[in-house]
Short mmCIF file of C-alpha atoms in Angstrom, two decimals:
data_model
loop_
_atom_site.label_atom_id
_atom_site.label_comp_id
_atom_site.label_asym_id
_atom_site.label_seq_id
_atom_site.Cartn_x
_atom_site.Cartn_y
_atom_site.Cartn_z
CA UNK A 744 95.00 -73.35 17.65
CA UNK A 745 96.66 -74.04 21.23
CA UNK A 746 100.36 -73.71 21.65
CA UNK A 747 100.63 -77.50 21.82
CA UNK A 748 99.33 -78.05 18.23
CA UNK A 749 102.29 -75.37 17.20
CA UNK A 750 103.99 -76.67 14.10
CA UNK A 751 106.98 -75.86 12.28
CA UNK A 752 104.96 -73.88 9.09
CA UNK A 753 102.74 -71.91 11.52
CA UNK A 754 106.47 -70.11 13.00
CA UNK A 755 107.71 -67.47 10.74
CA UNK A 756 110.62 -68.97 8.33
CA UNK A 757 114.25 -68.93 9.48
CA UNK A 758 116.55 -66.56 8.12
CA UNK A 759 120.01 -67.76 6.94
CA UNK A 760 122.57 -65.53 6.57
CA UNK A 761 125.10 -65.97 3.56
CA UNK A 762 128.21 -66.19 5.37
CA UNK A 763 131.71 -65.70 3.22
CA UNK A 764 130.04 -65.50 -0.13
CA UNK A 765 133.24 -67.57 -1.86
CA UNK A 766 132.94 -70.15 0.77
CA UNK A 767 130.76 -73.11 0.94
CA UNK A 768 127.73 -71.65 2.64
CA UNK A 769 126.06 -70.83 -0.59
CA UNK A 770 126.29 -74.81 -1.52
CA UNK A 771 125.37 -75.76 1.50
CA UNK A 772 122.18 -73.81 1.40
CA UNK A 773 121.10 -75.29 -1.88
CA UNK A 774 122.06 -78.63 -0.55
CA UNK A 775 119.93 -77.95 2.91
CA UNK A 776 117.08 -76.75 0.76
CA UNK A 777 116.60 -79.76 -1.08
CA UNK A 778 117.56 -82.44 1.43
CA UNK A 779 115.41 -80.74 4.26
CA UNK A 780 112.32 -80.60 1.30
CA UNK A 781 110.08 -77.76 3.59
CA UNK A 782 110.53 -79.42 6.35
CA UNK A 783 112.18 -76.64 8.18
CA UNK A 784 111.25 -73.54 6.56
CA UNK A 785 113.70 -70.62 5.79
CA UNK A 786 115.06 -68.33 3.02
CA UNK A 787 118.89 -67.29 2.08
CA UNK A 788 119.68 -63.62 2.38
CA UNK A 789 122.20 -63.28 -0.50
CA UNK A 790 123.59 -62.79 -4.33
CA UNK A 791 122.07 -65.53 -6.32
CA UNK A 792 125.43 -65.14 -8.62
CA UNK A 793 126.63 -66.38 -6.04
CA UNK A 794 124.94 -69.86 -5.97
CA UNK A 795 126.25 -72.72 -7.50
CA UNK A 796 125.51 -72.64 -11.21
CA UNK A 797 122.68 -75.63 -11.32
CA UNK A 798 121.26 -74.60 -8.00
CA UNK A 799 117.37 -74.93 -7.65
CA UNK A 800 116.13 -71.44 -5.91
CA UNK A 801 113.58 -68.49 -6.12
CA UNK A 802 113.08 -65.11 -5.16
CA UNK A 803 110.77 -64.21 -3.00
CA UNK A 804 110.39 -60.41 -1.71
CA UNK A 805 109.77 -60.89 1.77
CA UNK A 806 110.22 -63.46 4.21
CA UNK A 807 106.62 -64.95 4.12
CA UNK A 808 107.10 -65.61 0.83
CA UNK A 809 109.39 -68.62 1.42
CA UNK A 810 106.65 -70.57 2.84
CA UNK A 811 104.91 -70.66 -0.26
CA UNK A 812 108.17 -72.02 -2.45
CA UNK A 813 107.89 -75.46 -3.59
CA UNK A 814 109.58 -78.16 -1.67
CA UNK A 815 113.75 -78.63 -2.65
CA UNK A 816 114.23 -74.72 -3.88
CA UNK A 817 115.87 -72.44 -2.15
CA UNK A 818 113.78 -69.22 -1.28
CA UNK A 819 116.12 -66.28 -2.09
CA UNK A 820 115.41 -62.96 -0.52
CA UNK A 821 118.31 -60.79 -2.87
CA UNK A 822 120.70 -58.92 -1.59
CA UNK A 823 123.15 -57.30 -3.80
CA UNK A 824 126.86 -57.33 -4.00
CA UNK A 825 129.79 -55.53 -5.63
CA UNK A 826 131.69 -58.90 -7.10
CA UNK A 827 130.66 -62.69 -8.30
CA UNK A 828 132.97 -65.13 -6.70
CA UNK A 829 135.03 -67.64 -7.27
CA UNK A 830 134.87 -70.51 -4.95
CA UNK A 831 137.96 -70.61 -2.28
CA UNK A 832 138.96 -66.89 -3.50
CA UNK A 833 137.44 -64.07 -1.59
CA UNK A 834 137.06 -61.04 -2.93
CA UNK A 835 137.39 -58.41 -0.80
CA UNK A 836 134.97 -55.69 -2.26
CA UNK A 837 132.07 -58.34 -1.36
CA UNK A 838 132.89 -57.80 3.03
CA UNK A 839 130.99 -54.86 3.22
CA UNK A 840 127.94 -56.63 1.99
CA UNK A 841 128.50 -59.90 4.13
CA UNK A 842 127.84 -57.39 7.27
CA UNK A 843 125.05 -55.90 5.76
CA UNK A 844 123.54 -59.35 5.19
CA UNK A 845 124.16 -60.30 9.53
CA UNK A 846 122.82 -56.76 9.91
CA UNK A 847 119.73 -57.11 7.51
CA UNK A 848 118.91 -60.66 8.81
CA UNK A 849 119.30 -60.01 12.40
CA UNK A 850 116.65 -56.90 11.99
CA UNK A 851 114.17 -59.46 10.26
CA UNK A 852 114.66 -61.76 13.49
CA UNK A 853 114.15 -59.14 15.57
CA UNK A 854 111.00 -57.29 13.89
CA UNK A 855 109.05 -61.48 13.89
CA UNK A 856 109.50 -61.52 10.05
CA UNK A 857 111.79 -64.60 11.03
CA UNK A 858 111.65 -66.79 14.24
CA UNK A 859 115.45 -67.31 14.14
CA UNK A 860 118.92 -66.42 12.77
CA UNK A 861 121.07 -69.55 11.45
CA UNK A 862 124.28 -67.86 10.21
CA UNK A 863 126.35 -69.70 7.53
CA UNK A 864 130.30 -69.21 7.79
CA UNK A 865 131.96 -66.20 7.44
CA UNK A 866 136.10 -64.86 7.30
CA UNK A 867 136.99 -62.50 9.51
CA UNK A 868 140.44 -61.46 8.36
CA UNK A 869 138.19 -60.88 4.82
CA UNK A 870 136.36 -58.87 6.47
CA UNK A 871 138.70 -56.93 8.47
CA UNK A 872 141.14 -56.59 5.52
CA UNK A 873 137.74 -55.40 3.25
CA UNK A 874 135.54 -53.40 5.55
CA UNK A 875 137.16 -52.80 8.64
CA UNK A 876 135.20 -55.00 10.66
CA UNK A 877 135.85 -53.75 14.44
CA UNK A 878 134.93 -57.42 16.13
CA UNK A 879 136.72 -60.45 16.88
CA UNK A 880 133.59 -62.61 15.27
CA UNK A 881 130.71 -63.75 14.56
CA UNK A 882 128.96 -63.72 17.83
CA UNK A 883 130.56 -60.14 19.03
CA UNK A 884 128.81 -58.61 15.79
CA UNK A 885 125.31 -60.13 16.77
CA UNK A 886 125.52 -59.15 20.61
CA UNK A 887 126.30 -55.24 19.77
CA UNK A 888 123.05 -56.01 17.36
CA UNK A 889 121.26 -57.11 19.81
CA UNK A 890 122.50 -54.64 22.79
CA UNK A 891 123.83 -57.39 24.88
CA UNK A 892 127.09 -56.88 26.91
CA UNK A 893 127.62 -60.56 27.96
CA UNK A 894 126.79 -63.78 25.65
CA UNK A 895 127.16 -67.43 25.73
CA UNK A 896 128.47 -70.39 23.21
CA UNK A 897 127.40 -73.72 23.53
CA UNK A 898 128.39 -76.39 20.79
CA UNK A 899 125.09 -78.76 20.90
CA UNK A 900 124.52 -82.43 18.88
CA UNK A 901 121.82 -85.10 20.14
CA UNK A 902 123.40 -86.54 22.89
CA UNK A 903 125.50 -83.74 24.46
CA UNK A 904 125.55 -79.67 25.14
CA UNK A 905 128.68 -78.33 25.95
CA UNK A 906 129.24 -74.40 26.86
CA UNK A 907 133.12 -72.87 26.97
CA UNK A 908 133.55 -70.35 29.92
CA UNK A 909 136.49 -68.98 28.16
CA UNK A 910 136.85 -69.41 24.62
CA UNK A 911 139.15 -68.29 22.28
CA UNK A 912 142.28 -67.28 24.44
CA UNK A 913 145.46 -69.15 25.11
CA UNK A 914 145.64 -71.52 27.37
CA UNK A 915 148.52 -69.90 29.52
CA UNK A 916 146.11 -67.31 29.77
CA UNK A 917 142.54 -69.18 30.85
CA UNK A 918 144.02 -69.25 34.48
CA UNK A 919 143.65 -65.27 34.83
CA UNK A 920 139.97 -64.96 32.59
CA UNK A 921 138.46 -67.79 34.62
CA UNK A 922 136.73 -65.94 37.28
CA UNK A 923 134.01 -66.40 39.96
CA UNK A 924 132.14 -63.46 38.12
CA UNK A 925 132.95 -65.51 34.46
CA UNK A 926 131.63 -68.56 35.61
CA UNK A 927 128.55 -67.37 37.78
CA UNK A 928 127.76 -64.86 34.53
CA UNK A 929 127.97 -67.73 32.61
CA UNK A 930 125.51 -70.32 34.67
CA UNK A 931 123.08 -67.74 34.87
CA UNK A 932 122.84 -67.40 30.94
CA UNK A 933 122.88 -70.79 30.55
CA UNK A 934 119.90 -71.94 32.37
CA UNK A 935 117.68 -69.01 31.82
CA UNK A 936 118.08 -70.09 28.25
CA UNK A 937 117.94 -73.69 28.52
CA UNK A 938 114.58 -72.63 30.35
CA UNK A 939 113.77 -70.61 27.38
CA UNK A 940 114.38 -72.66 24.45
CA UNK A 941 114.62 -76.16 25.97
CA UNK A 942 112.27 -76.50 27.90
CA UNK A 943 114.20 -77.47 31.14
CA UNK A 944 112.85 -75.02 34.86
CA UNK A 945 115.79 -76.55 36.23
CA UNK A 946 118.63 -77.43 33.90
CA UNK A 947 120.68 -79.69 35.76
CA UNK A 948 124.04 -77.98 34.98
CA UNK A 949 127.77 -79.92 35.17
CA UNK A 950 130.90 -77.68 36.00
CA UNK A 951 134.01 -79.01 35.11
CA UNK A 952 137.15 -78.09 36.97
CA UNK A 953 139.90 -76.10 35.72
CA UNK A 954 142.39 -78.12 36.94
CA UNK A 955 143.49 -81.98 36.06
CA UNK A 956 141.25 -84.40 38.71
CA UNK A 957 139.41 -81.07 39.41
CA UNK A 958 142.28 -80.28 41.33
CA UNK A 959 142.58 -83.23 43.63
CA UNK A 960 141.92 -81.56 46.97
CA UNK A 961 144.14 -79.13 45.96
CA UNK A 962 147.35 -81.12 44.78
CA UNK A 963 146.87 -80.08 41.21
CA UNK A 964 145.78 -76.52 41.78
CA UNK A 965 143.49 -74.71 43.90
CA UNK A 966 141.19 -72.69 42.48
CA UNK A 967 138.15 -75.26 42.97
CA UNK A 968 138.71 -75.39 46.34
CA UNK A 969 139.26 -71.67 46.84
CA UNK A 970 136.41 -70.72 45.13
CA UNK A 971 134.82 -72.58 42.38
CA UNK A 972 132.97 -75.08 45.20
CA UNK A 973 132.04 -71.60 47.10
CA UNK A 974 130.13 -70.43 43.94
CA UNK A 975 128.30 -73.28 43.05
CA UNK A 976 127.13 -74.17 46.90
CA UNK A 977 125.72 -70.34 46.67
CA UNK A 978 124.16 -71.03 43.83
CA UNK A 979 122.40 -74.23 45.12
CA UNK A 980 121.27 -72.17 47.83
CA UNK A 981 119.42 -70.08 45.32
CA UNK A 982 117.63 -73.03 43.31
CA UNK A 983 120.53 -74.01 40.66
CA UNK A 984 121.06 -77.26 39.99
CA UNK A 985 125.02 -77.61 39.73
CA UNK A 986 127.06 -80.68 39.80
CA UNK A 987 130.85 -80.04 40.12
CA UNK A 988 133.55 -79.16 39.73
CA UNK A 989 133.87 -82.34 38.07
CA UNK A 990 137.12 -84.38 36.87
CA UNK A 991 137.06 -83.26 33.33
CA UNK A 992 138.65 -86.40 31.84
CA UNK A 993 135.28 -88.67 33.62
CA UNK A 994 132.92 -86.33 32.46
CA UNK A 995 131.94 -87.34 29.63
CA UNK A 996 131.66 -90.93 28.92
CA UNK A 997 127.97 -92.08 28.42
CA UNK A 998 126.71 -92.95 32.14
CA UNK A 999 128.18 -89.80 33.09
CA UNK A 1000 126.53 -87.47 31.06
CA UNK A 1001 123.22 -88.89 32.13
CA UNK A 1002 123.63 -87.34 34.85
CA UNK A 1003 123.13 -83.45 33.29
CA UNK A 1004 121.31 -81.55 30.37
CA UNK A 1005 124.82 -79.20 29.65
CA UNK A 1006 128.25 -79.13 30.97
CA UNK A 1007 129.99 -76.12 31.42
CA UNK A 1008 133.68 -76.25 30.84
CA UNK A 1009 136.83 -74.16 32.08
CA UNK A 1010 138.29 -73.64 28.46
CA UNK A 1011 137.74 -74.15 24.31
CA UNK A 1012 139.49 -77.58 24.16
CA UNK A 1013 137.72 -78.79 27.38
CA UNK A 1014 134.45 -78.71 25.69
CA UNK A 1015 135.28 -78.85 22.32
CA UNK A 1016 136.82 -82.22 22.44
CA UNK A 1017 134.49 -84.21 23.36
CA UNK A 1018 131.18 -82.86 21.25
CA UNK A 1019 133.57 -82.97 18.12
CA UNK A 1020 134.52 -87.03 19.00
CA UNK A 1021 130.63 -87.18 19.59
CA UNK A 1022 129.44 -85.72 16.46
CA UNK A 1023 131.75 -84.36 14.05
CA UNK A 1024 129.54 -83.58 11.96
CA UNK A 1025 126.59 -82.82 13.48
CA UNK A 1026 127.92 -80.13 16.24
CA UNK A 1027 125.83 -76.66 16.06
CA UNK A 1028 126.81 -73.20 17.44
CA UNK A 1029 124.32 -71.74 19.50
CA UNK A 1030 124.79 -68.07 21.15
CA UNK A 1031 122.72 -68.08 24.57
CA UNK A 1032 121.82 -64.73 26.07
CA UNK A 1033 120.73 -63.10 22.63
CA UNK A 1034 117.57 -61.43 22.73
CA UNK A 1035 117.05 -63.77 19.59
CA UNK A 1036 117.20 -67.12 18.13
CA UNK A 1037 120.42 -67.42 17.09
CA UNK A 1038 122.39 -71.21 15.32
CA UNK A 1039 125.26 -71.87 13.23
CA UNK A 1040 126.79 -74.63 11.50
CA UNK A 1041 130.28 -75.84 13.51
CA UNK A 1042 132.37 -75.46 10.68
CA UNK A 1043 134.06 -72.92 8.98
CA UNK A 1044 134.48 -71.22 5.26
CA UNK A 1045 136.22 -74.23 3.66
CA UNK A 1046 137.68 -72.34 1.24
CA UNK A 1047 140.04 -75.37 0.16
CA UNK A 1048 136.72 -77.22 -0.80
CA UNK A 1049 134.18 -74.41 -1.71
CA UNK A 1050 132.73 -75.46 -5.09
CA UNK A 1051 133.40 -78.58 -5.44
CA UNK A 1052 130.42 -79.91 -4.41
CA UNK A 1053 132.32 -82.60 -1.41
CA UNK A 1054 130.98 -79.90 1.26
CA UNK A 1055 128.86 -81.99 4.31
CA UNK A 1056 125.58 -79.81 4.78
CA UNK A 1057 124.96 -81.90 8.15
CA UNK A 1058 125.90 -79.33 10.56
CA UNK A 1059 124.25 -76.35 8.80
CA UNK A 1060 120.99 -78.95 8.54
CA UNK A 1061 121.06 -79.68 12.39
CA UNK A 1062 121.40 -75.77 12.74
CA UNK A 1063 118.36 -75.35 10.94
CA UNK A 1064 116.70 -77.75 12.86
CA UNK A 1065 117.62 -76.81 16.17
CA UNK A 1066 116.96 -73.00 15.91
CA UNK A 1067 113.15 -74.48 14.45
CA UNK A 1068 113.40 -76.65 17.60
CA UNK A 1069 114.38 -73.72 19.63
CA UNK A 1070 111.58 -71.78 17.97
CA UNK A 1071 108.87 -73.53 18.54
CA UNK A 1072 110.07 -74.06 22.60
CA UNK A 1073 110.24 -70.23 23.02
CA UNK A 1074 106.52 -69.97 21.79
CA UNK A 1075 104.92 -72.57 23.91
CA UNK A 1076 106.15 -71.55 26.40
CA UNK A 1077 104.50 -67.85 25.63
#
């Protein structure tokens, strides 16, 4: 078979990580299962006590299993916990296992049992309160897995990718963290991966200033004049394709971003504005610079909603699809 007649059953399934256990990532799992059909093959890494009563699943014992479940059911691969839940409580005996879950799911990824890590919600004061979980999140946790100093979030729907240089700080304090080395750190992870999972050799990369107008020569701030325009002309020099800095507030009406495949932004609000206006509820978390696959659903535990059946499965569907997307990139281009 050539790499162009790759399809999504010959990768190896995703794995999705439980998240908060009393959230609504179990739901949303079942929900995914049966509204995705096979389509996009992976397998939950949790409790099944933990699964909505009527939910539709089996147990498989290893990842390759899943492939073989029938179409709707959610392939289980069981891990064990200390507690059953209830919905919107957490119980904090359970934290120690939600680790072990990112940890036993992120080795899978990493040994080709699965092509990708989607990784449903999870608490982190629940986790720091229950198991003394050392990181500020999510994506901390999965670069010490993977041994990577320095990674990368993009929020991603159909018609725009957005990455946050800085991201969850104050904004008194983004003027001080937004460095030349930030920024140039940052560009550099973002097209070698857009290269790697998208398909672009030459992402075409918008930078939007830090300051109102992108500074307006200098009459709203300087720092794009003193050295964000000095950093991206070096980096044209060296084959980048960089527009910017660019007036934030113009940036991202439809003409404009035809003009770029992702637009780099100063802060969390910059970014996450506009892709939330976009596409509510269709936004996904991607971590660039991983040594693996890695997705999430742009939402969090939902604890006011978690079993009562209201929760949208949209994002943590478009997850799923774009870390099978992402997938099936990386091995072309093998």
């Amino acid at each position: 078979m050539s790499q162009s007649d790759l399809r999504p059953s010959d990768l190896a399934p995703i794995a999705l990580s439980c998240g908060e256990p009393a959230g609504v990532g179990p739901e949303l799992a079942v929900k995914a299962a049966k509204l995705l059909g096979g389509a996009v093959p992976f397998f939950w890494i949790g409790d099944p006590r933990h699964l909505p009563k009527d939910a539709l699943f089996e147990e498989i014992d290893s990842p390759a299993q899943a492939l073989d479940i029938a179409p709707g059911a959610l392939p289980v691969l069981h891990h064990d916990f200390p507690a059953e839940v209830r919905p919107g409580h957490p119980d904090l005996s359970n934290a120690h296992g939600v680790i072990e879950v990112i940890r036993r799911a992120t080795a899978l990824v990493q040994s080709g049992e699965a092509s990708a890590l989607c990784t449903a919600p999870i608490h982190k004061k629940v986790l720091k309160d229950g198991a003394g979980y050392a990181f500020p999140g999510h994506t901390e946790f999965l670069a010490h897995l993977g041994g990577v100093e320095r990674v990368v979030m993009m929020l991603a729907c159909t018609e725009l990718r957005v990455v946050p240089v800085t991201i969850h700080i104050a904004l008194k304090d983004v003027a001080e963290q937004f460095t030349p080395e930030l920024l140039e750190d940052t560009i550099r992870i973002t097209a070698a991966d857009m290269e790697r999972f998208w398909g672009y050799t030459t992402p075409r990369i918008a930078i939007a200033g830090l300051n109102p107008h992108a500074g307006e020569g200098g009459a709203m701030g300087s720092e794009e004049i003193d050295w964000m325009i000095p950093l991206i002309d070096r980096l044209k020099t060296q084959g980048f394709d960089l527009k910017g800095p660019m007036p934030p507030d113009t940036m991202f009406h439809g003409r404009a971003r035809a003009g770029y495949d992702v637009a780099l932004c100063a802060y969390h609000d910059q970014a996450l504005i506009p892709i939330k206006t976009i596409d509510f509820s269709g936004g996904v978390n991607v971590t660039l610079g991983l040594p693996f696959i890695r997705t999430s659903p742009d939402h969090g535990t939902a604890f006011d909603i978690a079993g009562k059946g209201v929760a949208d499965p949209s994002s943590l569907i478009a997850a799923l699809k774009m870390a099978q997307d992402m997938a099936i990139t990386a091995r072309k281009a093998r």
